[in-house]
XYZ file of C-alpha atoms in Angstrom:
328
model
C 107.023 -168.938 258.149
C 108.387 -166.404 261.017
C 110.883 -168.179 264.102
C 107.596 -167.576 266.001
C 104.260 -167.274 264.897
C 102.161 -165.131 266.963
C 98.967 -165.541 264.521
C 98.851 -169.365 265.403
C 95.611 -170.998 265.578
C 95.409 -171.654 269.540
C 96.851 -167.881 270.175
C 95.073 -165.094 267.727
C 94.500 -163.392 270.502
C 96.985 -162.059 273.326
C 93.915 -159.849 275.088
C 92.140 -162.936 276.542
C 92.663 -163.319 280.039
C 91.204 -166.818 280.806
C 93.099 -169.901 281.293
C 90.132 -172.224 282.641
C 90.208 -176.037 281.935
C 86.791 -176.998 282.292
C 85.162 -180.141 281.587
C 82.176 -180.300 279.779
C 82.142 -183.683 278.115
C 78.288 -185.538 277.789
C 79.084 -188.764 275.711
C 75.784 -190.498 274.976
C 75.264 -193.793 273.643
C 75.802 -195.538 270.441
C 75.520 -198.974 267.974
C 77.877 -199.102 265.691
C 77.580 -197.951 262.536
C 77.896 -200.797 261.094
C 77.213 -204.358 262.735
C 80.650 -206.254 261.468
C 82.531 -205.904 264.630
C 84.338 -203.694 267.010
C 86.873 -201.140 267.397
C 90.525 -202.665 266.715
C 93.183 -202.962 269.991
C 95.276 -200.533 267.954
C 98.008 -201.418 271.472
C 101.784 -202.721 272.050
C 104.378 -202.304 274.328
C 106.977 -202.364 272.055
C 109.883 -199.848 273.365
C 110.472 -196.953 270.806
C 114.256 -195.718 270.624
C 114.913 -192.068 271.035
C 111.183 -190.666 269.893
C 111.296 -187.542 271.384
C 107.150 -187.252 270.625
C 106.617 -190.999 272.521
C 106.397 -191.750 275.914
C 109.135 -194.925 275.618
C 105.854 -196.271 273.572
C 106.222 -196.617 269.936
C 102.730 -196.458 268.519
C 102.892 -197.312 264.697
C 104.692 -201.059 264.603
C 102.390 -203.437 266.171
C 99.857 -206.061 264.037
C 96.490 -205.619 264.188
C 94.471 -208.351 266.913
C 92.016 -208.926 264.377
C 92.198 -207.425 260.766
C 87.937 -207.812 260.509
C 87.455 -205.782 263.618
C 85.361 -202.047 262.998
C 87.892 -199.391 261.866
C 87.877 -195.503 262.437
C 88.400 -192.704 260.765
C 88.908 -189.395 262.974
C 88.140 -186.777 260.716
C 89.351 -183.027 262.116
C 87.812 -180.089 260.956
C 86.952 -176.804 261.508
C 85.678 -174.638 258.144
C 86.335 -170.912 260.111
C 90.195 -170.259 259.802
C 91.965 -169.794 262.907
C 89.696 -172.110 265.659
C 92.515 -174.452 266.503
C 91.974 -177.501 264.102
C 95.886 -177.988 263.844
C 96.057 -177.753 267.869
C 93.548 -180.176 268.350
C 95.132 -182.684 265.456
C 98.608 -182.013 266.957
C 96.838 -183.008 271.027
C 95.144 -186.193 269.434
C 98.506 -187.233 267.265
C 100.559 -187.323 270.735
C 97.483 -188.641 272.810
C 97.845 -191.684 270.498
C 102.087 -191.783 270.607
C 101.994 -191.790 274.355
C 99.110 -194.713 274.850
C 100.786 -196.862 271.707
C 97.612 -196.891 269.454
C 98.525 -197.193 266.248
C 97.749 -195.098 263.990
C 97.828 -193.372 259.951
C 97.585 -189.316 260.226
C 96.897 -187.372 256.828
C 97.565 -184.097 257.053
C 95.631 -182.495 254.088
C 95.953 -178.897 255.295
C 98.676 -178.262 252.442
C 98.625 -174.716 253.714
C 99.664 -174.824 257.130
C 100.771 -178.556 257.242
C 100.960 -178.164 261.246
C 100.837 -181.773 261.700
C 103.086 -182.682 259.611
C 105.438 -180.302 260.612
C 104.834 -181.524 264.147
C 104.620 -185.195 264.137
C 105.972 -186.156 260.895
C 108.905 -187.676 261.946
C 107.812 -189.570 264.721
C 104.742 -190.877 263.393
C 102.940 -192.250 259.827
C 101.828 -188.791 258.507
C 101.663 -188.325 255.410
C 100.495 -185.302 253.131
C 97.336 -185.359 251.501
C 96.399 -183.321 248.086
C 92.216 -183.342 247.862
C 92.425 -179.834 245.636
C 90.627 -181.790 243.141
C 88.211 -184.125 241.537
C 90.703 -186.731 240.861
C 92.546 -186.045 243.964
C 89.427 -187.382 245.767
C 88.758 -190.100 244.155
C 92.718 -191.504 244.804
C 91.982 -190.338 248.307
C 89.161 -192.718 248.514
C 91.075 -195.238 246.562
C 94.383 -194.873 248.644
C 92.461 -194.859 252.156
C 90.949 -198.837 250.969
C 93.933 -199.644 250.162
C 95.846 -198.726 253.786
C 92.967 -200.994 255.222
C 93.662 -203.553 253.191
C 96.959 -203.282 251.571
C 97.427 -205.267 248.454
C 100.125 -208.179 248.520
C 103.761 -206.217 247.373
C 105.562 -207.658 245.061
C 107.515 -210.513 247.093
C 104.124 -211.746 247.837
C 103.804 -210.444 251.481
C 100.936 -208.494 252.177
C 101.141 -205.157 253.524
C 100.436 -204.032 256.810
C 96.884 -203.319 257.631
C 95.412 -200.128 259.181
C 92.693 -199.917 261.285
C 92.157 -196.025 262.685
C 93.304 -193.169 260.325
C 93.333 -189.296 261.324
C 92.861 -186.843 258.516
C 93.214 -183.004 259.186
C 91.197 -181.139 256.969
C 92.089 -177.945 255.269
C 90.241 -174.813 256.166
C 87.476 -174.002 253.961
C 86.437 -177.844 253.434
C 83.250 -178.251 253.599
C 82.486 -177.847 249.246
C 84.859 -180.328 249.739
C 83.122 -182.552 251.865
C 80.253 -182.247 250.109
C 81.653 -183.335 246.883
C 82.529 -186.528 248.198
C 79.667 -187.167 249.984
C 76.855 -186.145 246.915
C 79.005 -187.051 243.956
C 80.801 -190.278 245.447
C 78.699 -191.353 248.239
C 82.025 -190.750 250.351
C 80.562 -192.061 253.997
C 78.553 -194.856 252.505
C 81.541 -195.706 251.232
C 83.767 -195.678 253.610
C 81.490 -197.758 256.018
C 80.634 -200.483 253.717
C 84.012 -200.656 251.342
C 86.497 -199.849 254.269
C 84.402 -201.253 257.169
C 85.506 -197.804 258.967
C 82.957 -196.037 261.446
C 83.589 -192.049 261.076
C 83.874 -189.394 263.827
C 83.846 -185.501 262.819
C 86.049 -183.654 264.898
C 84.139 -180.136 264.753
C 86.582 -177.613 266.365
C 84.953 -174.090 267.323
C 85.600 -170.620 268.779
C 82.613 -168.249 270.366
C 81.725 -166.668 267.023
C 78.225 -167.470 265.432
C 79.793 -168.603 262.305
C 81.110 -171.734 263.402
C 77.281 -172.580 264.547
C 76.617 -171.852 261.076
C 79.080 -173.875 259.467
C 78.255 -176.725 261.842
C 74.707 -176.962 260.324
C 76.210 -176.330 257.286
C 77.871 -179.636 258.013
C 74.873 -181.716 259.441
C 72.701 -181.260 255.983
C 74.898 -183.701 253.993
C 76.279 -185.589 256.508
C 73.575 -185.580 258.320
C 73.185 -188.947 261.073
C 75.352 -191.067 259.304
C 77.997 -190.488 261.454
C 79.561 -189.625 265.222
C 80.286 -185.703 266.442
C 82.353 -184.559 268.892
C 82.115 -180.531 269.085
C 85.511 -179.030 270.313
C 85.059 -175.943 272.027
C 88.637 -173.720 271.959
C 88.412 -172.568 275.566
C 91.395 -170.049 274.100
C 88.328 -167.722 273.125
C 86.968 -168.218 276.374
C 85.197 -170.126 279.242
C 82.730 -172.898 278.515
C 80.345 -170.869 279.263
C 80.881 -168.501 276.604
C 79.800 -170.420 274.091
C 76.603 -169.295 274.335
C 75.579 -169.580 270.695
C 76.231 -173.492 270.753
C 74.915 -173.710 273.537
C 71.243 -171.504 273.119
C 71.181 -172.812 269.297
C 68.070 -174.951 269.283
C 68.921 -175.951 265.574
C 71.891 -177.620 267.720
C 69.945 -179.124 270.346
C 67.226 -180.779 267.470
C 70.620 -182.205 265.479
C 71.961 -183.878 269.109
C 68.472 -185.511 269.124
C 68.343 -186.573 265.651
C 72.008 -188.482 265.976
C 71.558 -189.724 269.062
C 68.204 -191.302 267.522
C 70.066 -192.977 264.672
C 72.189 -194.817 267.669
C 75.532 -192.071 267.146
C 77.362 -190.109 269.501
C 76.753 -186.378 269.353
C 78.862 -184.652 272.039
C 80.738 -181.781 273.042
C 84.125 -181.243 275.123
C 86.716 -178.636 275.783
C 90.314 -177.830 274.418
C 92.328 -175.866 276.663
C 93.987 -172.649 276.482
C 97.669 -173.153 276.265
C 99.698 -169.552 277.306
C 100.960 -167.984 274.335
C 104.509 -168.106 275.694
C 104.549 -171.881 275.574
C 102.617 -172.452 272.198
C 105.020 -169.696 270.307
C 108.086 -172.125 272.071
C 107.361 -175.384 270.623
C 105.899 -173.100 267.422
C 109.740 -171.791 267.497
C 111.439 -174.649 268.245
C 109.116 -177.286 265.910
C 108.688 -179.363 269.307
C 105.970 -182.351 269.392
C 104.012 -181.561 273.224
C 106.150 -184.615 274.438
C 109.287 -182.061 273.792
C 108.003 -179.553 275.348
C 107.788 -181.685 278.393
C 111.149 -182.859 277.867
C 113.256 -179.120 277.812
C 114.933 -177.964 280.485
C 114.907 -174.423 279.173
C 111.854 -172.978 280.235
C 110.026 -174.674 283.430
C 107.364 -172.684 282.668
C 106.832 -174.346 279.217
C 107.052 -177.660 280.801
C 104.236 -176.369 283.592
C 102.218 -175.707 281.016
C 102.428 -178.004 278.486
C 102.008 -181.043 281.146
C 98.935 -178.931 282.363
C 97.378 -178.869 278.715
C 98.311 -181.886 278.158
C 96.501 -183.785 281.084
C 93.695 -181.845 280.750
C 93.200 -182.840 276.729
C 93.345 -186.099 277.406
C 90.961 -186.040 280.454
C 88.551 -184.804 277.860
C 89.691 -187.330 275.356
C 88.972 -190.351 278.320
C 84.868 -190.838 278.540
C 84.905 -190.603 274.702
C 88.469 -192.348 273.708
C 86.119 -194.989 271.572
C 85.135 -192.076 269.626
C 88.607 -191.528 268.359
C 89.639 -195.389 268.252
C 91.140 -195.636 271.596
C 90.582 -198.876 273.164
C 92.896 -199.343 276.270
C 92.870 -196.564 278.804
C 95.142 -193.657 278.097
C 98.837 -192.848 279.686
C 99.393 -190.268 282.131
């Protein structure tokens, strides 16, 4: 990989001349998925020591309040190469550092590991190989056992997780399929894990993300939550206008919303190029970027972006197993 990327996922494009942070966020209602409790307080104030991703907040050595409570599993995708799937993971990994929640991320984008790269020193990521069959199935395996965590060898039992992230790979969806025909993958997870699921669609203007999305829907159909990202780096809200005119769209909202899930959209926005190449460069976690004294112009930006992804992460934070409010 180059000192600075310029073909990064948030910044393909240098001729785009917006830099609007819109919000555009509808959640709707929901039941759970299924009836055995609620999200987990995934919370603690526990002071972290020289994180430079955290806040003073270290969010992955707390016990969970109740080990039976409803878990989540944040699933981040985005089939069409390029839309900002890593940017969004990376956004969501230090939304969680800074408000303490607890967390497991899986970065499975072997690729472009962007998370890892990112966060993997400051929080629980860990790689994830699902290039095969039998990589899926000790996917499946390994994600039971981080929920419940079989007694080590001293007789302790492990820790217990309650709210995993998993970055996808590009070009997932076969994928995805696989484990949802062959191994009944979000039956599964529901029933064996006790986990409710959120797919984290992230898109750009182009018609083939629409297409993907539907692609999407007709195996997972309403079994789960959606939130729709919309990369305002390819442009205003507004210019989304195949999401947004797609009455194949509009019918799938209805048909989740029916089945008591959340089907929603909200906006990611545009970091300047300058600022995303810097922490590209420099392999800085947002929080770092904040932290610099190099550039005030990074910091302007980043704590811009920053703020504004987590005002869109706010009305929906149960989506993404947020509990308490989120940190400023």
């Amino acid at each position: 990989m180059t000192t600075i990327e310029t073909a990064n996922e948030n910044n393909q494009n240098t001729n785009n001349p917006t830099e609007t942070d819109t919000s555009n966020t509808q959640p709707g209602n929901v039941t759970p998925i299924n009836p055995t409790g609620t999200l987990t307080d995934n919370t603690h104030t526990n002071p972290a020591e020289k994180n430079p991703a955290s806040t003073g907040k270290n969010g992955n050595n707390d016990k969970n309040t109740n080990p039976e409570e409803l878990r989540r599993l944040v699933m981040v995708t985005g089939d069409k190469g390029g839309v900002g799937k890593s940017t969004f993971a990376r956004g969501l990994a230090q939304t969680y550092i800074d408000s303490a929640v607890k967390f497991v991320g899986l970065d499975a984008d072997n690729s472009n590991p962007h998370l890892l790269r990112f966060y993997g020193q400051y929080s629980n990521i860990e790689p994830l190989d699902i290039s095969n069959s039998d990589k899926l199935d000790d996917f499946l395996d390994n994600l039971k056992e981080l929920v419940y965590p079989k007694p080590k060898a001293d007789g302790k039992a492990g820790e217990k997780q309650s709210l995993i992230m998993l970055e996808t790979p590009s070009q997932f969806l076969p994928t995805l399929k696989i484990l949802i025909k062959e191994m009944g993958f979000l039956g599964v997870v529901n029933n064996k894990c006790k986990m409710q699921v959120t797919i984290v669609v992230v898109m750009s203007t182009i018609i083939d993300c629409i297409n993907q999305l539907l692609e999407l829907y007709s195996f997972c159909g309403d079994n789960v939550d959606y939130v729709i990202v919309k990369n305002l780096f390819y442009g205003e809200a507004e210019q989304f206008t195949f999401y947004d005119s797609s009455k194949e769209i509009k019918e799938m909202e209805q048909q989740v919303k029916a089945k008591g899930h959340k089907f929603t959209s909200i906006n990611m926005p545009k970091l300047a190029k300058k600022s995303y190449d810097y922490l590209d460069a420099k392999n800085m976690t947002f929080r770092q970027g904040l932290e610099q004294d190099e550039y005030p112009s990074v910091f302007g930006r980043v704590l811009s972006w920053l703020n504004n992804f987590k005002g869109q992460i706010k009305p929906i934070k149960d989506l993404f197993g947020i509990k308490e409010n989120l940190s400023e």
